[in-house]
Amino acid sequence: MKKVLLTGGNGFFCTRFASHYKDKYEILSLGKKELDVTDEKQVLDTIMKFNPDYVIHAAAIAVTDYCNEHPDIAYKINVKGSLNIAKACKEVNAKLVFISSEQVFNGNIESGPYDEFHKPVPNTVYGQNKLEAENLLKEIIEELWIVRFTWLFDLPERGLNINANIMWNTVKSILKGEKIKAPVNEYRGMTYAKEVVEVFDKIFEIPYGTYHLGSKNDLSRYEVVKLIFEEMGLSERIDELLFKDSEKYKENPRDIRLNTDKLKQYGIEFKDTNEGIKQCITDYKLNL
Ligand SMILES: NC(=O)c1ccc[n+]([C@@H]2O[C@H](COP(=O)([O-])OP(=O)(O)OC[C@H]3O[C@@H](n4cnc5c(N)ncnc54)[C@H](OP(=O)(O)O)[C@@H]3O)[C@@H](O)[C@H]2O)c1
């Protein structure tokens, strides 16, 4: 059995990965308490001891506002922590998957979808951290896949972590009877986390390099939220709970979608966002 070490093991992605692949790989999934990626010695000792075939480096501070407000902490974890992981991987000949983000394109004026050759212009600390880590890691280790995620969505599951995402945010607001403000001028890739996890082992078989991963999406953020209402059989509550925000991003529409054709060449593909949303609602039997 191949050995996989996960950093950020208690997070949204890793708890799903570990649950899905528990019988396929010997997995060591370490939360911040067991493995603080900023501790260079602890990182080296832990990786040397487990001697993994693969390391999936998912640990990060991924909250954009927090990173902007605490750039030093963000840099220490998102950049220096990633360097510690890469150096340790190099030491034991482990192959590394670094999870990056669509947010590296947040400052690009031109619209997405962006492919892997497009020059990223990050304008947040989080996006800058991810891009800097990508570039530094390439100098340290050749056995490296950089995988830029779109925005993942899912619903809470027992024992698994959940983060803010379009599906759960919408369902929570509906449960609380709170109004949702959704921009019509915002376009992002939004991908069902289950789909991402299910194809993730294929990454280990493709050439090293940078890849964009996730769903194509032709719907604005407003249209995605509306679709969730409709698929849940709650169309009659749209007027009451969903506010169409036409002002936000009016002057400069936000479009940070990723072109994921490169991965498609290797047989790794995803449903479009609208299909992923429908699948998620069906899986959780929320189509009332
Ligand atoms: N989810 C998405 O939509 C999305 C989109 C694009 C990219 N990504 C990237 O994908 C990766 C996984 O995302 P996710 O959604 O699973 O994020 P997540 O739930 O926030 O998981 C990240 C984990 O990293 C841990 N962590 C923070 N500081 C650490 C440290 N010093 N040492 C070790 N672990 C530390 C966090 O622990 P605490 O919670 O205890 O701080 C958290 O459990 C991240 O790199 C993220 O940037 C995610």
CSV table of C-alpha atoms and ligand atoms in Angstrom, one decimal, residues 6-16 30-39 42-43 56-63 73 76-78 81-82 85 98-103 126 130 147-153 161-165 188-191 193 213 258, ligand 1:
chain,number,residue,atom,x,y,z
A,6,LEU,CA,-1.7,14.9,4.6
A,7,THR,CA,-1.0,18.3,6.1
A,8,GLY,CA,-3.9,20.3,7.3
A,9,GLY,CA,-5.5,17.0,8.1
A,10,ASN,CA,-8.5,18.3,10.0
A,11,GLY,CA,-9.6,20.6,7.2
A,12,PHE,CA,-12.4,20.5,4.7
A,13,PHE,CA,-10.5,18.7,1.9
A,14,CYS,CA,-8.3,16.4,3.9
A,15,THR,CA,-11.0,14.9,6.1
A,16,ARG,CA,-12.9,14.0,2.9
A,30,LEU,CA,-2.0,15.3,10.6
A,31,GLY,CA,-3.8,18.4,12.0
A,32,LYS,CA,-2.0,21.5,13.1
A,33,LYS,CA,-1.5,20.1,16.7
A,34,GLU,CA,0.3,17.0,15.4
A,35,LEU,CA,2.2,18.7,12.6
A,36,ASP,CA,2.7,22.5,12.6
A,37,VAL,CA,4.1,23.2,9.2
A,38,THR,CA,5.9,26.3,10.4
A,39,ASP,CA,8.1,24.1,12.6
A,42,GLN,CA,9.1,18.8,13.4
A,43,VAL,CA,8.2,18.7,9.7
A,56,ILE,CA,-0.5,16.3,-0.1
A,57,HIS,CA,0.2,19.7,1.3
A,58,ALA,CA,-3.2,21.2,2.1
A,59,ALA,CA,-2.4,23.1,5.3
A,60,ALA,CA,-3.0,26.8,4.9
A,61,ILE,CA,-4.7,29.8,6.3
A,62,ALA,CA,-7.2,30.1,3.5
A,63,VAL,CA,-9.4,32.9,4.8
A,73,ILE,CA,1.1,35.0,10.1
A,76,LYS,CA,4.7,32.1,7.8
A,77,ILE,CA,2.2,29.4,7.3
A,78,ASN,CA,1.3,29.7,3.6
A,81,GLY,CA,5.4,26.3,5.9
A,82,SER,CA,5.1,25.1,2.3
A,85,ILE,CA,7.2,20.6,3.5
A,98,PHE,CA,0.7,21.4,-3.4
A,99,ILE,CA,-2.8,22.7,-3.3
A,100,SER,CA,-3.0,26.2,-4.6
A,101,SER,CA,-6.0,28.4,-5.6
A,102,GLU,CA,-7.9,30.3,-8.2
A,103,GLN,CA,-7.2,33.3,-6.0
A,126,TYR,CA,-3.6,34.8,0.4
A,130,LYS,CA,-0.1,30.9,-2.9
A,147,VAL,CA,-3.1,21.9,-8.3
A,148,ARG,CA,-5.1,25.2,-8.3
A,149,PHE,CA,-8.5,24.5,-6.9
A,150,THR,CA,-11.7,26.4,-7.8
A,151,TRP,CA,-14.1,27.1,-4.9
A,152,LEU,CA,-15.2,23.8,-3.4
A,153,PHE,CA,-18.7,23.1,-2.1
A,161,ASN,CA,-15.0,19.4,8.5
A,162,ILE,CA,-17.0,22.0,6.7
A,163,ASN,CA,-16.0,25.5,5.4
A,164,ALA,CA,-17.9,28.4,4.1
A,165,ASN,CA,-19.1,27.5,0.6
A,188,ARG,CA,-16.2,31.6,-10.3
A,189,GLY,CA,-15.5,28.0,-10.7
A,190,MET,CA,-17.5,26.1,-8.1
A,191,THR,CA,-16.9,22.4,-7.7
A,193,ALA,CA,-15.8,18.5,-3.2
A,213,LEU,CA,-8.8,21.6,-11.3
A,258,LEU,CA,-10.2,28.5,-14.4
B,1,LIG,N1,-11.9,24.8,0.0
B,1,LIG,C1,-11.7,25.5,-1.1
B,1,LIG,O1,-12.7,26.0,-1.7
B,1,LIG,C2,-10.4,25.8,-1.6
B,1,LIG,C3,-10.2,26.5,-2.8
B,1,LIG,C4,-9.0,26.8,-3.3
B,1,LIG,C5,-7.9,26.4,-2.6
B,1,LIG,N2,-8.0,25.7,-1.5
B,1,LIG,C6,-6.8,25.2,-0.8
B,1,LIG,O2,-6.9,23.9,-0.5
B,1,LIG,C7,-6.3,23.5,0.7
B,1,LIG,C8,-7.3,22.8,1.6
B,1,LIG,O3,-8.4,23.7,1.8
B,1,LIG,P1,-9.5,23.4,2.9
B,1,LIG,O4,-10.7,24.0,2.3
B,1,LIG,O5,-9.4,22.0,3.3
B,1,LIG,O6,-9.0,24.4,4.0
B,1,LIG,P2,-9.2,24.3,5.6
B,1,LIG,O7,-10.4,23.5,5.9
B,1,LIG,O8,-9.0,25.6,6.1
B,1,LIG,O9,-7.9,23.3,6.0
B,1,LIG,C9,-6.7,23.8,6.1
B,1,LIG,C10,-6.1,23.3,7.4
B,1,LIG,O10,-4.8,23.8,7.6
B,1,LIG,C11,-4.6,23.9,9.0
B,1,LIG,N3,-3.5,24.7,9.4
B,1,LIG,C12,-3.5,26.1,9.6
B,1,LIG,N4,-2.3,26.5,10.0
B,1,LIG,C13,-1.5,25.3,10.1
B,1,LIG,C14,-0.2,25.1,10.5
B,1,LIG,N5,0.6,26.1,10.9
B,1,LIG,N6,0.3,23.8,10.4
B,1,LIG,C15,-0.5,22.8,10.0
B,1,LIG,N7,-1.8,23.0,9.7
B,1,LIG,C16,-2.3,24.2,9.7
B,1,LIG,C17,-5.9,24.4,9.5
B,1,LIG,O11,-6.1,24.1,10.9
B,1,LIG,P3,-6.9,25.1,11.8
B,1,LIG,O12,-8.3,25.1,11.3
B,1,LIG,O13,-6.8,24.4,13.1
B,1,LIG,O14,-6.2,26.4,11.8
B,1,LIG,C18,-6.9,23.7,8.6
B,1,LIG,O15,-7.5,22.5,9.3
B,1,LIG,C19,-5.8,24.8,1.3
B,1,LIG,O16,-4.4,24.9,1.0
B,1,LIG,C20,-6.6,25.9,0.6
B,1,LIG,O17,-5.8,27.1,0.4
B,1,LIG,C21,-9.2,25.4,-0.9
